[in-house]
Each structure stands twice: as C-alpha cells, then as structure tokens.
C-alpha cells in the first residue's frame, strides 16, 4: 500500500545535542508519538526530511543505527537558512521529521565480509549508521573485520570524537585509523590526507567491501588508490547528494538520468555509478 | 463501449447544472489567454478555443497548493491539513491534456509513496474531454499515439458532430455522471453517430502540419548521454524563463516552502517549479550538477523522450505543442526530435 500521507512531517523532541565541530551538531530526537518511533523501521543508509517550520525541509541522513535504540540521530552541518535555525535549537524543543527514505547499504550482501570504511570530514555521518549496525551485539557475528579510516582538516574538525576515541577502539576485530590534514597542539596522531593513508594501510580487497563517503575531492583521489589495491567497482559503495525537496520521487529535481537519488539512492556502488550519466 | 448524445442546445443547461452541484472547472478567456478556472455557470465558459494557454493539470497539481497549516512555538507543534476535496467536474480537457493526466498518475500514485493531495482530487474529479475540431500547426499528438478525438484519460469524451455532441462513456465514473443527468445525456440514436466520429477523427488526422518521426530516438538516447548534438545552437537560445515547463501538461516538478504568519503560525505550500531554472538543482555550498543551460535543456528533453518512459513506461510528452507556441526564443521539441532522428540515422 503506498503511503498517501508521505508529505506530512511528525513532531519529534530533541533529547540531546552534541557539538561535533564549530559548525556541526548531532541531534538526538524521539518521535512524540511512540507508535511512529516503534514502527519507523529505518535501515542504515536511509535519510529523513527534517522540517523546520518557517524554513521548509532539508534532507538529512540518519546517522544512528536502528540497533542502538528507539531514537534517531541527525548530524547537521550549518550551511544555510534551515540548518542555521536548526543549530539554534535546544534540548526539549521540537521540529518535524518524515521518512525514512531512500535505499540502504546492502548489509545483507555484505554478510560474511570484512568492511573497510573510508570517511572524510563531516561525511562520516551517512556511513556511521552502517558502522554501528555492523558493530552491534545483534549483528557483529555477521561481519568480519571492521576497519574505519577517517580524516578531516584538523583535530577540531573530526566529528564523532567519542566514537572514534572511546566507543569503537575497544571493540573486537576492529581497527580505527585517524588522520588530519593539519596537525596542532591538540593532535598527537598522524598528519596527512585520507587517500594517502588508505594507500599506507593498504587494505586487501579480498572478501571485503569498501564504503567511502567524503567531499568530492577526497573521493576523486581515493578511488584510484582503491583501484590500485585491487578493489572491483562492485566492492566500492558510496552515497550521493543532490538537491532534494520531496524525497518521494515526485518533485523531479534529484534525478541522475532516469534514476531519482531520493528513492533509487542515495547508496550506489561504483559499478552502478559508472553506468549512470556523470551529472552529479 | 456505451455512447450518448447531448444536443448542443442543451450544453448550457448541463454546465449550469454541473456548476450547481460540483466545482465546475472549465476553459475561460482572460484577455487573449485561455485558462482552466472554476466557473459559476455556462456564461463563464469559453468554447472557441483550440487549446488553452496553460494546461488543466492544475486541477490535480495546482500551481500553488497549501499542504497544511502549522502552529509551532518551539516546544509545541500542531499540523492541520485542509479538508476533503469537493466533488469536481473538469469540462473541456482536450485529448492531449486528458492523456497527460494519465502520465502524471504513476508519478503521484507510486508503488511506495502516494500523494493524498493529488489522489483526492483525482478521485473526486470527473474529466469530460472535448475532441478537437481543429488542428493547430504546432500539434503533434499523433506522434505519441494520441489523436484529436482520443479518449484516453477522459471519463466522458464529447465530440461535436453537427448540432450534437457524440458522448463516449469511457469509465464507470463517467457513466454515473451521464446517468445522473439522463434527460440531457440521451441514449437514443447514439450508436448511429459512432461512424460520424470516426470520420471526423480521420479527417483531422490528415491535417497535421508537423511531421514528427521518433524512429531510433529513444534507442539513441538510451546509449548516449553525451551527444555533440546537445552542444548545438538550441540551448544557447534558451533564456531559462521556465515557460515551457509551466505550460506543459506532463511536467510535474514542484518546490516546497513555508510561509510564516505572525510568530507561531504558518502554512506549507508546494508550487510548480522548473528544471530550466539554475536554482532548481543548486545545492548548499554552491555545487550545481546542471550548471548551464546546456545540461538543463538536455535534461528537459531527456525527461520527455527517455526518462519518463524508462520509469513509467509512458511517454513524457503528449504533443500538445504548447512549449513550441510559448517559448520566446522558438525552441521547438519537434525540431529536436527530428534532429535526433537524423543523428540516430547517421550514427
Ligand atoms: C541524501 C542526502 C543526505 C544528506 N545528509 C546530510 C546530513 O546527514 N547532514 C547534513 O548536514 N546535510 C546533509 N545533506 C545536505 C543537506 O540536505 C543540505 O545541506 C541542507 O538541505 C541545506 O539546507 P539549508 O536550508 O541550510 O541551505 P540553503 O542553501 O539555504 O538551502 C535551501 C533549501 O534547498 C535544499 N537544499 C540545499 N542544498 C541541498 C542539498 N545539498 N541536498 C538536499 N537539499 C538541499 C533544501 O530544501 C534547503 O532547505 C544531505 C543531502 C542529501 C541529498
Ligand atoms: S513537452 Fe511541449 S509538446 Fe510535449 S506535452 Fe509538454 S508542452 Fe506539450
Ligand atoms: S520556454 Fe524556451 S527560453 Fe523559456 S526555458 Fe523553455 S526552452 Fe528556454
Ligand atoms: S527529491 Fe523530489 S524527486 Fe527526489
């Protein structure tokens, strides 16, 4: 049955706000209607439309895994009108959410495989849901080694610091690699760009999926590295961004060729992308 | 298929009756332009039109539509949607436009996501089509399997024959309406007029000026996104005014925005948008996947000739010719099609 009320947002209440960087915040929210929360059924990689009344709607990835509990997390970068107003909100306040939309990471096909995550800057947000899904008690045994290679401009620009430095490192069969473009007094770790670090860590493509998300420039330089390491296009998974308004395949604007990124994406393999017009 | 007859002399009576019982939407003339508007009766209806300047798609996807009112204080939020749609009769849709509505159906009544606003209007509206009696020089509906007397999308199709309308009853909805006004929709002798309609259809089919040949076009576009053809002069003329998409009966793009009233109240609207505007795909941060008119013009024609077919197995153009008539710089979809056919042939 198609959902006829797909354009209607439902109220959520903010229960927690984390300042990730100077212009990125993570909002934890729960639906006011417990039934909606219970049946939301989001899968890792899906997105929602956030309504900030007076400003309209924005597409934001669900950065939390459904395995972590009955709440949603959105990590939002302040870039324009709506995200600016959202950044001024406080715990206890409400906004609207509709979703979940789009496809999801192929976590079924990924079963039995190692996962190598490559993230740049604030774009760890869309893949964090899959990281937490694969690392959850419930599904951990379905996946092999989980490695996360993540970098940003500086220490201050690293998102999800508590995940990177506290929550994830202790977990079994997991490796975390972090790097920053520019070192400073707060940073004792590696300095350098993400693609170079991937080359250095040199993951073997054997029995592995690589999940990559980051600014276009990072992706541009990371892909040849993956190719050199022997990764096939089918093994490389990424997410796309297009301007969106409806997220329902109706308003028209997010198309790449005959595909609507909002319903057919945002998750694509490199093999799929190579068969689509280069118009994104 | 069932048929009826409505005497031309009784049309006014019918329209007046319909306007009393339903929201009647019909062609009206404003200055020199023809629009579809809600009318109060037969006296408002303008029948001397070949095709309206703007298509009647607004009956189902209004140019500007409130989706809900909201009251938002920060810690409380209430959303109130508009009430049910009134029963409506859309009178006088030309066959191309009625057919166009069927190409919008799969967009709004998708497998996964429906659209309560579109569907409730669709369910509550009876479409009375009106066969053309003239073919414009810009018409080319035949190229997409349409025709001046084609009933696709019309619940009832009126065809003018002498002093009568031959009425084809195409759907149950149409039948209910015809039965309700059975004094006007007479069954007597209707079947004898079927032949007359066929003759008119045949005569009109011979009057098309534009020769449009789609042979090989879809296949060419399937295999080639980048074609030197798109670098040609056509897109350079485009001024990005968006007229072509506003008047088009199959274009369905929309924007969503909020209008605040006072401190706490407001309304959300959706309104027609156009892929010909640069802002349409512009993302926060400045990246634009279709940055120039070349990509935007290509996208429009790809949508009409390929993408809509790929997604819904339905053409994205019904050959109404409006974009040809209205484009201020004469960008002509029939020329684009014929040029693409040439490219395909020479490939
Ligand atoms: C699949 C997907 C996932 C995304 N995930 C996230 C995320 O997890 N965190 C995050 O911070 N951002 C994410 N974005 C980008 C986010 O949608 C935009 O940054 C945001 O809409 C900008 O809104 P604004 O009003 O602040 O900016 P403005 O520039 O004022 O934009 C005005 C309006 O245009 C639309 N718009 C503008 N840019 C975009 C864009 N890039 N994508 C979609 N719509 C846009 C929105 O409706 C927006 O309200 C995602 C985008 C997509 C398509
Ligand atoms: S593309 Fe032009 S000719 Fe085709 S349906 Fe739209 S307005 Fe009519
Ligand atoms: S009507 Fe003509 S000039 Fe205006 S956007 Fe369409 S193609 Fe371009
Ligand atoms: S966002 Fe409207 S069609 Fe994809």
XYZ file of C-alpha atoms and ligand atoms in Angstrom:
700
model
C 0.000 0.000 0.000
C 1.501 3.333 -0.945
C 1.654 5.748 1.935
C -0.720 8.566 0.968
C 0.370 10.961 3.699
C 4.007 10.880 2.712
C 4.373 14.685 2.755
C 3.288 15.042 6.387
C 6.029 15.550 8.980
C 5.596 14.245 12.511
C 6.787 16.082 15.599
C 9.994 14.961 17.292
C 11.530 16.259 20.519
C 15.248 16.908 20.822
C 16.653 14.859 23.707
C 20.361 15.565 23.272
C 22.657 17.839 21.264
C 26.378 17.197 20.753
C 28.646 19.879 19.321
C 30.810 17.864 16.951
C 32.751 20.793 15.484
C 32.255 24.530 15.280
C 29.599 24.102 12.568
C 28.376 20.529 13.003
C 25.932 19.303 15.646
C 24.373 15.933 16.297
C 20.736 15.995 17.393
C 19.192 13.003 19.111
C 15.418 13.001 18.723
C 12.416 10.827 19.513
C 9.009 10.977 17.883
C 6.315 12.335 20.171
C 4.080 9.515 19.009
C 5.626 6.319 20.451
C 3.912 4.225 17.800
C 5.699 6.069 14.988
C 9.006 5.652 16.804
C 8.356 1.949 17.339
C 7.467 1.263 13.703
C 9.838 3.681 11.981
C 11.898 0.805 10.581
C 14.879 2.797 9.322
C 17.762 0.892 7.790
C 21.405 2.008 7.736
C 21.978 4.493 4.930
C 18.464 5.929 4.780
C 17.602 9.600 5.154
C 14.791 11.758 6.520
C 13.253 15.086 5.642
C 13.612 17.454 8.566
C 11.009 20.212 8.844
C 11.996 23.436 10.476
C 8.765 25.401 10.391
C 9.169 28.692 8.674
C 12.194 27.451 6.701
C 10.916 24.358 4.937
C 12.622 20.999 4.738
C 16.102 19.519 4.358
C 17.321 16.037 3.584
C 19.489 14.662 6.391
C 20.988 11.186 6.800
C 20.009 9.127 9.790
C 23.408 8.711 11.376
C 22.311 6.341 14.121
C 21.855 2.617 13.584
C 18.432 1.171 14.382
C 20.233 -1.313 16.625
C 21.188 1.438 19.072
C 17.699 2.071 20.356
C 14.403 3.796 19.716
C 15.739 7.198 18.755
C 17.195 8.906 15.694
C 20.400 10.889 15.389
C 20.987 13.554 12.765
C 24.359 15.155 12.293
C 23.846 18.526 10.682
C 26.306 20.959 9.199
C 25.333 24.607 9.315
C 25.408 25.745 5.695
C 22.286 27.788 5.006
C 18.929 29.007 6.202
C 17.319 25.892 7.568
C 20.425 24.381 9.098
C 21.185 27.717 10.732
C 17.827 27.773 12.530
C 18.223 24.124 13.490
C 21.585 24.921 15.077
C 19.910 27.448 17.357
C 17.516 24.868 18.794
C 17.810 23.471 22.293
C 17.077 20.229 24.076
C 13.324 19.891 24.627
C 12.380 21.785 21.507
C 10.559 20.214 18.589
C 10.865 20.009 14.864
C 9.249 17.763 12.240
C 10.520 14.574 10.617
C 9.218 12.418 7.806
C 10.809 9.296 6.372
C 12.693 7.021 6.282
C 13.582 7.483 2.631
C 15.872 6.061 0.024
C 17.662 2.781 -0.265
C 20.178 1.444 2.246
C 23.613 -0.072 2.396
C 23.483 -3.647 1.093
C 24.053 -5.072 4.570
C 22.651 -8.463 3.557
C 25.059 -8.882 0.663
C 27.839 -7.663 2.945
C 27.302 -10.547 5.372
C 30.383 -12.661 5.913
C 32.639 -9.924 4.577
C 35.126 -7.509 6.068
C 34.128 -3.858 5.925
C 36.591 -1.082 5.244
C 35.123 2.388 5.830
C 36.743 5.487 4.394
C 35.339 8.798 5.612
C 36.336 12.383 5.092
C 35.258 15.406 7.113
C 31.663 15.564 8.093
C 30.685 12.823 5.621
C 31.277 10.135 8.209
C 27.649 10.911 9.109
C 25.901 8.845 6.412
C 28.114 5.772 6.925
C 28.140 5.817 10.712
C 24.749 4.075 10.742
C 26.253 1.074 8.975
C 29.351 1.064 11.193
C 27.182 0.862 14.292
C 24.883 -1.690 12.707
C 27.804 -3.999 11.891
C 29.346 -3.461 15.325
C 26.083 -4.094 17.200
C 25.846 -7.123 19.526
C 22.977 -8.338 17.390
C 24.801 -8.437 14.044
C 28.517 -8.367 14.911
C 28.990 -12.048 14.072
C 27.569 -11.493 10.564
C 30.566 -9.421 9.552
C 34.344 -9.913 9.605
C 36.868 -7.268 10.466
C 35.550 -3.715 10.628
C 38.091 -1.007 9.839
C 37.425 2.702 9.847
C 39.805 5.152 8.239
C 38.702 8.690 8.856
C 40.234 12.091 8.440
C 39.426 15.756 8.438
C 41.162 19.098 8.104
C 42.195 19.375 11.752
C 41.545 17.788 15.117
C 38.754 20.287 15.730
C 37.046 19.189 12.518
C 36.862 15.500 13.435
C 33.247 14.501 14.032
C 32.138 11.731 16.382
C 35.213 12.004 18.609
C 33.687 9.894 21.360
C 33.007 7.094 18.866
C 36.473 7.310 17.371
C 38.455 7.523 20.573
C 36.246 5.809 23.177
C 33.376 3.690 21.909
C 34.794 1.930 18.822
C 38.503 1.265 19.599
C 37.816 -1.237 22.392
C 35.616 -3.471 20.250
C 36.987 -6.776 18.999
C 38.215 -7.310 15.443
C 38.027 -3.584 14.774
C 40.662 -1.079 13.710
C 40.404 2.705 13.713
C 42.759 4.897 11.706
C 42.504 8.646 12.057
C 44.373 11.401 10.309
C 44.196 15.181 9.977
C 45.399 17.416 7.166
C 46.956 19.913 9.560
C 48.404 18.963 12.947
C 48.273 21.236 16.006
C 48.904 21.112 19.771
C 45.695 19.064 20.274
C 46.733 16.343 17.873
C 49.351 13.675 18.545
C 48.338 11.356 15.723
C 49.004 11.059 12.042
C 49.058 14.053 9.744
C 48.194 13.689 6.059
C 45.310 13.290 3.628
C 42.874 10.385 3.636
C 43.774 8.867 0.233
C 47.471 8.674 1.159
C 46.592 6.974 4.422
C 44.473 4.406 2.587
C 47.472 3.644 0.399
C 49.627 3.221 3.500
C 47.168 0.950 5.334
C 46.729 -0.910 2.046
C 43.617 -2.982 2.767
C 43.470 -6.197 0.767
C 40.364 -6.344 -1.419
C 39.860 -9.976 -0.571
C 36.404 -10.725 0.820
C 35.887 -7.075 1.565
C 33.572 -4.142 0.864
C 34.885 -0.596 0.916
C 32.361 2.060 1.958
C 33.505 5.547 1.039
C 31.971 8.916 1.861
C 33.577 12.303 1.814
C 33.992 15.512 -0.096
C 34.214 15.038 -3.882
C 37.918 15.886 -3.885
C 38.672 13.132 -1.355
C 36.636 10.611 -3.335
C 38.378 11.637 -6.518
C 41.788 10.820 -5.069
C 40.704 7.818 -3.004
C 39.132 5.869 -5.874
C 42.353 5.373 -7.876
C 44.021 4.152 -4.689
C 41.282 1.585 -4.141
C 41.566 0.512 -7.741
C 45.327 0.087 -7.419
C 44.785 -2.055 -4.349
C 42.613 -4.333 -6.482
C 39.107 -3.353 -5.375
C 36.484 -4.041 -8.028
C 33.793 -1.463 -8.784
C 31.176 -3.760 -7.215
C 33.106 -3.758 -3.928
C 33.113 0.006 -3.592
C 29.988 1.583 -2.113
C 29.292 5.277 -1.728
C 26.430 7.712 -1.191
C 25.371 10.630 -3.389
C 23.921 14.028 -2.693
C 21.573 16.017 -4.924
C 19.298 18.873 -4.049
C 16.008 17.407 -2.809
C 12.569 18.691 -1.970
C 10.145 15.780 -1.728
C 12.337 12.699 -1.216
C 9.459 10.758 -2.792
C 10.436 10.673 -6.458
C 7.846 13.297 -7.370
C 9.317 16.809 -7.311
C 11.756 15.845 -10.034
C 14.975 17.598 -9.144
C 17.245 14.881 -7.814
C 17.425 12.811 -10.979
C 20.586 11.426 -12.490
C 19.400 10.092 -15.804
C 16.275 8.023 -15.176
C 17.148 7.470 -11.521
C 15.920 9.568 -8.645
C 18.610 9.701 -5.980
C 15.928 10.122 -3.300
C 14.253 6.776 -3.999
C 16.800 4.775 -6.019
C 19.728 6.081 -3.932
C 21.469 7.605 -2.089
C 23.573 4.421 -1.832
C 25.257 3.306 -5.050
C 28.131 1.012 -5.911
C 30.879 2.381 -8.096
C 29.772 -0.146 -10.720
C 26.294 1.408 -10.744
C 27.678 4.943 -10.894
C 29.757 4.100 -13.910
C 26.550 3.155 -15.735
C 24.865 6.462 -14.956
C 25.303 9.866 -16.607
C 28.065 11.857 -14.941
C 25.656 14.573 -13.905
C 26.024 14.860 -10.123
C -18.449 0.991 -25.195
C -21.546 2.954 -24.289
C -22.420 6.196 -26.020
C -24.886 9.042 -25.502
C -25.969 12.175 -27.256
C -26.075 15.691 -25.861
C -27.764 18.298 -28.020
C -25.618 21.383 -28.426
C -28.581 23.476 -27.384
C -28.558 21.697 -24.031
C -24.907 22.223 -23.209
C -25.569 25.455 -21.297
C -28.184 23.735 -19.218
C -25.761 20.917 -18.464
C -22.947 23.283 -17.499
C -25.245 25.303 -15.241
C -26.463 22.144 -13.547
C -22.921 20.895 -13.103
C -21.821 24.219 -11.630
C -24.602 23.988 -9.077
C -23.737 20.517 -7.885
C -19.999 20.410 -8.361
C -16.979 22.620 -8.554
C -17.002 23.070 -12.298
C -13.615 23.774 -13.865
C -13.772 24.814 -17.496
C -11.955 26.911 -20.090
C -12.336 30.660 -19.623
C -10.921 33.535 -21.567
C -8.928 36.202 -19.778
C -7.757 38.899 -22.144
C -6.483 36.857 -25.073
C -5.484 33.859 -22.993
C -7.411 30.701 -22.185
C -7.090 29.128 -18.762
C -8.967 26.487 -16.864
C -10.755 28.054 -13.913
C -13.587 27.323 -11.544
C -16.713 28.798 -13.129
C -20.143 29.717 -11.838
C -22.017 28.506 -14.889
C -22.240 28.266 -18.664
C -21.931 32.023 -19.142
C -18.269 31.958 -17.973
C -17.241 29.093 -20.204
C -15.293 29.884 -23.349
C -15.611 27.258 -26.034
C -13.942 28.919 -29.012
C -10.505 27.654 -28.055
C -8.287 25.182 -29.831
C -6.195 24.563 -26.780
C -5.801 26.519 -23.560
C -2.625 28.519 -22.975
C -1.955 26.721 -19.714
C -2.911 23.074 -19.380
C -5.602 21.905 -16.952
C -3.070 19.882 -14.914
C -3.601 22.485 -12.171
C -6.873 20.720 -11.397
C -4.781 17.962 -9.831
C -1.443 19.665 -9.196
C -2.327 23.314 -8.537
C 0.219 25.957 -9.397
C 0.239 26.826 -5.710
C -1.162 24.467 -3.130
C -1.311 24.609 0.623
C -0.403 21.216 2.061
C -1.064 22.138 5.679
C -1.233 24.870 8.300
C 1.066 24.666 11.277
C 1.264 26.189 14.692
C 4.757 25.968 16.047
C 6.041 27.520 19.247
C 9.334 25.704 19.646
C 8.055 23.233 22.224
C 4.692 22.501 20.666
C 3.725 21.663 17.152
C 0.370 21.159 15.515
C -0.337 20.362 11.887
C -3.756 20.832 10.334
C -4.446 19.636 6.823
C -7.087 21.037 4.519
C -10.411 19.190 4.463
C -11.588 16.794 1.803
C -11.749 17.901 -1.783
C -15.059 18.991 -3.229
C -16.578 16.908 -5.981
C -15.360 18.443 -9.198
C -16.076 18.204 -12.897
C -13.315 19.210 -15.273
C -15.048 20.130 -18.505
C -13.372 20.638 -21.844
C -9.993 18.969 -21.448
C -8.565 18.397 -24.909
C -7.499 14.807 -25.639
C -3.781 15.608 -25.292
C -4.356 17.133 -21.858
C -6.605 14.338 -20.631
C -3.994 11.866 -21.742
C -1.309 13.900 -19.988
C -3.101 13.385 -16.692
C -2.647 9.645 -17.094
C 1.105 10.236 -17.378
C 1.051 12.092 -14.044
C -0.777 9.265 -12.280
C 2.217 6.945 -11.858
C 4.302 9.848 -10.523
C 1.872 10.760 -7.766
C 0.283 7.379 -7.173
C 3.557 5.484 -6.932
C 4.086 1.999 -5.581
C 5.566 3.170 -2.350
C 4.560 6.777 -1.843
C 1.154 8.116 -2.702
C 0.075 11.723 -2.611
C -3.120 12.434 -0.735
C -3.487 15.876 -2.302
C -3.270 14.637 -5.866
C -5.233 11.444 -5.284
C -8.159 13.038 -3.517
C -8.547 15.499 -6.383
C -8.179 12.718 -8.893
C -10.787 10.561 -7.142
C -13.211 13.430 -6.733
C -12.979 14.723 -10.274
C -14.839 13.581 -13.363
C -12.989 14.515 -16.543
C -15.107 15.471 -19.519
C -12.881 15.541 -22.558
C -13.702 17.552 -25.640
C -12.451 16.351 -29.019
C -10.638 18.924 -31.102
C -12.355 20.324 -34.145
C -9.230 21.995 -35.453
C -5.583 21.016 -35.553
C -3.035 23.714 -34.786
C 0.183 23.990 -36.730
C 2.054 23.153 -33.534
C 0.059 19.999 -32.691
C 1.708 16.608 -32.977
C -0.219 14.357 -30.591
C -0.365 11.651 -33.256
C 3.377 11.104 -32.835
C 2.773 9.768 -29.346
C -0.236 7.606 -30.248
C -2.686 10.320 -29.287
C -5.251 11.922 -31.566
C -7.665 14.857 -31.781
C -10.557 12.564 -30.806
C -8.702 10.183 -28.492
C -10.499 9.288 -25.288
C -7.538 8.275 -23.102
C -7.908 9.894 -19.713
C -11.430 11.217 -20.292
C -14.270 9.737 -18.260
C -16.628 11.114 -20.891
C -15.479 12.297 -24.289
C -17.584 14.851 -26.160
C -17.160 15.063 -29.935
C -19.001 17.772 -31.812
C -20.981 16.413 -34.760
C -23.281 18.937 -36.396
C -25.778 20.155 -33.787
C -24.949 17.368 -31.346
C -22.191 16.088 -29.156
C -21.462 12.419 -29.510
C -20.533 11.325 -25.982
C -18.390 8.277 -25.327
C -18.741 6.857 -21.851
C -15.248 5.600 -21.064
C -15.396 4.855 -17.352
C -17.802 3.961 -14.589
C -17.329 7.455 -13.176
C -18.410 8.906 -16.499
C -21.410 6.620 -16.621
C -22.577 7.673 -13.176
C -22.474 11.311 -14.251
C -24.254 10.663 -17.547
C -26.927 8.634 -15.772
C -27.435 11.358 -13.221
C -28.345 13.810 -15.966
C -30.104 11.278 -18.163
C -32.538 13.875 -19.539
C -29.588 15.605 -21.142
C -27.450 12.533 -21.922
C -29.823 10.672 -24.183
C -29.061 7.129 -25.293
C -31.342 7.227 -28.270
C -29.623 7.015 -31.626
C -26.199 7.458 -30.104
C -24.727 4.371 -31.702
C -25.504 5.690 -35.161
C -23.140 8.621 -34.556
C -20.099 6.414 -33.978
C -19.317 6.408 -37.652
C -19.562 10.158 -37.855
C -16.975 10.484 -35.110
C -14.634 8.120 -36.872
C -14.861 10.241 -39.999
C -14.063 13.399 -38.104
C -11.097 11.716 -36.437
C -9.842 10.546 -39.797
C -10.252 13.958 -41.378
C -8.384 15.688 -38.548
C -5.619 13.076 -38.622
C -4.845 14.277 -42.123
C -4.463 17.901 -41.075
C -1.259 17.741 -39.040
C 1.383 20.088 -40.368
C 4.313 18.916 -38.327
C 5.883 15.677 -39.370
C 7.476 14.108 -36.341
C 9.389 10.869 -36.568
C 10.606 9.229 -33.384
C 12.306 6.308 -35.106
C 15.514 5.418 -33.312
C 15.385 8.422 -30.980
C 14.808 6.516 -27.749
C 17.489 3.981 -28.634
C 19.932 6.779 -29.441
C 19.292 8.463 -26.102
C 19.488 5.138 -24.259
C 23.014 4.629 -25.493
C 24.251 8.213 -25.471
C 24.051 10.747 -22.713
C 26.790 12.882 -24.184
C 25.987 13.757 -27.783
C 27.695 16.569 -29.725
C 24.136 17.465 -30.734
C 23.474 18.985 -27.300
C 26.338 21.434 -27.852
C 24.478 22.828 -30.855
C 22.730 26.169 -31.063
C 19.433 25.205 -29.465
C 20.352 25.555 -25.830
C 22.214 28.818 -26.462
C 18.930 30.479 -27.345
C 17.232 29.420 -24.099
C 16.797 32.240 -21.614
C 15.770 29.924 -18.777
C 12.357 31.532 -18.372
C 10.642 28.252 -17.442
C 7.601 28.946 -19.623
C 7.878 25.608 -21.419
C 7.564 23.674 -18.175
C 4.773 25.804 -16.718
C 2.515 25.369 -19.700
C 3.373 21.703 -20.177
C 0.645 19.254 -19.137
C 3.103 16.470 -18.258
C 5.653 18.490 -16.250
C 5.214 17.800 -12.550
C 8.178 19.334 -10.746
C 7.434 21.278 -7.607
C 9.103 23.207 -4.840
C 8.092 23.149 -1.179
C 8.251 26.220 1.015
C 6.851 27.659 4.230
C 5.005 30.900 4.656
C 5.056 32.256 8.190
C 2.108 34.220 9.505
C 2.797 36.009 12.775
C 5.052 34.472 15.412
C 3.731 30.943 15.618
C 1.529 30.214 12.657
C 2.235 29.436 9.096
C 1.469 27.244 6.148
C 3.437 24.926 3.955
C 2.932 25.189 0.229
C 4.046 23.406 -2.828
C 4.207 25.184 -6.131
C 5.260 24.432 -9.668
C 8.968 24.606 -10.201
C 11.045 24.366 -13.339
C 14.097 22.315 -14.249
C 15.025 25.227 -16.513
C 15.951 27.397 -13.519
C 19.557 27.251 -12.311
C 18.465 27.200 -8.641
C 16.477 24.055 -9.241
C 19.465 21.782 -8.615
C 21.735 24.244 -6.809
C 22.996 22.764 -3.569
C 24.039 24.452 -0.368
C 27.757 25.090 -0.765
C 27.369 26.153 -4.389
C 27.708 22.885 -6.294
C 25.275 22.552 -9.201
C 25.101 19.267 -11.121
C 23.345 21.015 -14.037
C 25.224 24.282 -14.036
C 24.494 25.598 -17.519
C 21.544 25.815 -19.894
C 23.068 23.006 -21.918
C 22.551 20.472 -19.128
C 19.142 21.893 -18.286
C 17.818 21.865 -21.843
C 19.171 18.350 -22.307
C 17.531 17.246 -19.084
C 14.147 18.558 -20.174
C 14.204 16.753 -23.489
C 15.716 13.616 -21.970
C 12.879 13.633 -19.467
C 10.275 13.949 -22.186
C 11.774 11.436 -24.589
C 13.513 8.928 -22.323
C 13.413 9.242 -18.548
C 9.635 9.216 -18.159
C 9.445 6.193 -20.447
C 12.169 4.402 -18.515
C 10.462 4.936 -15.188
C 6.790 4.585 -16.025
C 6.688 3.074 -19.469
C 4.762 6.157 -20.572
C 5.763 8.997 -22.848
C 6.685 12.252 -21.147
C 5.204 14.385 -23.936
C 1.719 14.265 -25.414
C 2.413 16.542 -28.355
C 0.213 19.439 -27.244
C 2.663 21.881 -28.821
C 2.386 24.479 -26.040
C 6.118 24.686 -25.404
C 6.593 25.393 -29.109
C 3.972 28.139 -29.154
C 5.080 29.767 -25.936
C 8.863 29.605 -25.988
C 10.049 33.176 -26.536
C 13.086 32.015 -28.490
C 11.452 29.272 -30.579
C 12.994 26.196 -29.108
C 10.947 23.515 -30.764
C 10.640 19.968 -29.439
C 9.604 18.656 -32.863
C 12.792 20.029 -34.362
C 14.792 18.465 -31.527
C 13.100 15.107 -32.155
C 13.657 15.253 -35.889
C 17.278 16.345 -35.446
C 17.871 13.491 -33.017
C 16.346 11.122 -35.532
C 18.856 12.372 -38.090
C 21.690 11.835 -35.640
C 20.407 8.314 -34.982
C 20.197 7.570 -38.680
C 23.687 8.810 -39.404
C 25.213 7.041 -36.413
C 20.810 12.151 0.549
C 21.291 13.365 1.300
C 21.773 13.219 2.582
C 22.200 14.344 3.300
N 22.657 14.157 4.569
C 23.040 15.233 5.284
C 23.462 15.082 6.637
O 23.474 13.983 7.212
N 23.840 16.202 7.310
C 23.824 17.442 6.722
O 24.177 18.410 7.388
N 23.448 17.601 5.447
C 23.052 16.534 4.709
N 22.635 16.721 3.412
C 22.684 18.070 2.822
C 21.544 18.925 3.348
O 20.323 18.471 2.805
C 21.733 20.391 2.958
O 22.955 20.849 3.449
C 20.611 21.243 3.542
O 19.383 20.927 2.946
C 20.886 22.725 3.370
O 19.768 23.431 3.852
P 19.833 24.966 4.203
O 18.436 25.477 4.238
O 20.598 25.164 5.453
O 20.641 25.567 2.992
P 20.128 26.538 1.829
O 21.281 26.727 0.928
O 19.506 27.745 2.449
O 19.086 25.641 1.064
C 17.719 25.894 0.857
C 16.998 24.586 0.618
O 17.483 23.906 -0.535
C 17.537 22.493 -0.349
N 18.932 22.020 -0.407
C 20.008 22.814 -0.488
N 21.119 22.087 -0.556
C 20.772 20.802 -0.527
C 21.495 19.582 -0.579
N 22.811 19.524 -0.668
N 20.808 18.446 -0.545
C 19.474 18.460 -0.444
N 18.736 19.580 -0.386
C 19.368 20.745 -0.433
C 16.875 22.254 0.983
O 15.499 22.070 0.807
C 17.153 23.563 1.710
O 16.308 23.827 2.802
C 22.184 15.618 2.693
C 21.690 15.756 1.407
C 21.246 14.649 0.710
C 20.717 14.823 -0.650
S 6.803 18.881 -23.973
Fe 5.755 20.542 -25.077
S 4.530 19.484 -26.638
Fe 5.140 17.933 -25.148
S 3.443 17.846 -23.695
Fe 4.923 19.332 -22.842
S 4.267 21.336 -23.617
Fe 3.196 19.774 -24.838
S 10.355 28.424 -22.882
Fe 12.149 28.399 -24.247
S 13.513 30.005 -23.412
Fe 11.989 29.567 -21.798
S 13.054 27.980 -20.541
Fe 11.773 26.879 -22.063
S 13.199 26.457 -23.770
Fe 14.166 28.052 -22.501
S 13.716 14.858 -4.052
Fe 11.866 15.090 -5.182
S 12.211 13.638 -6.773
Fe 13.903 13.268 -5.480
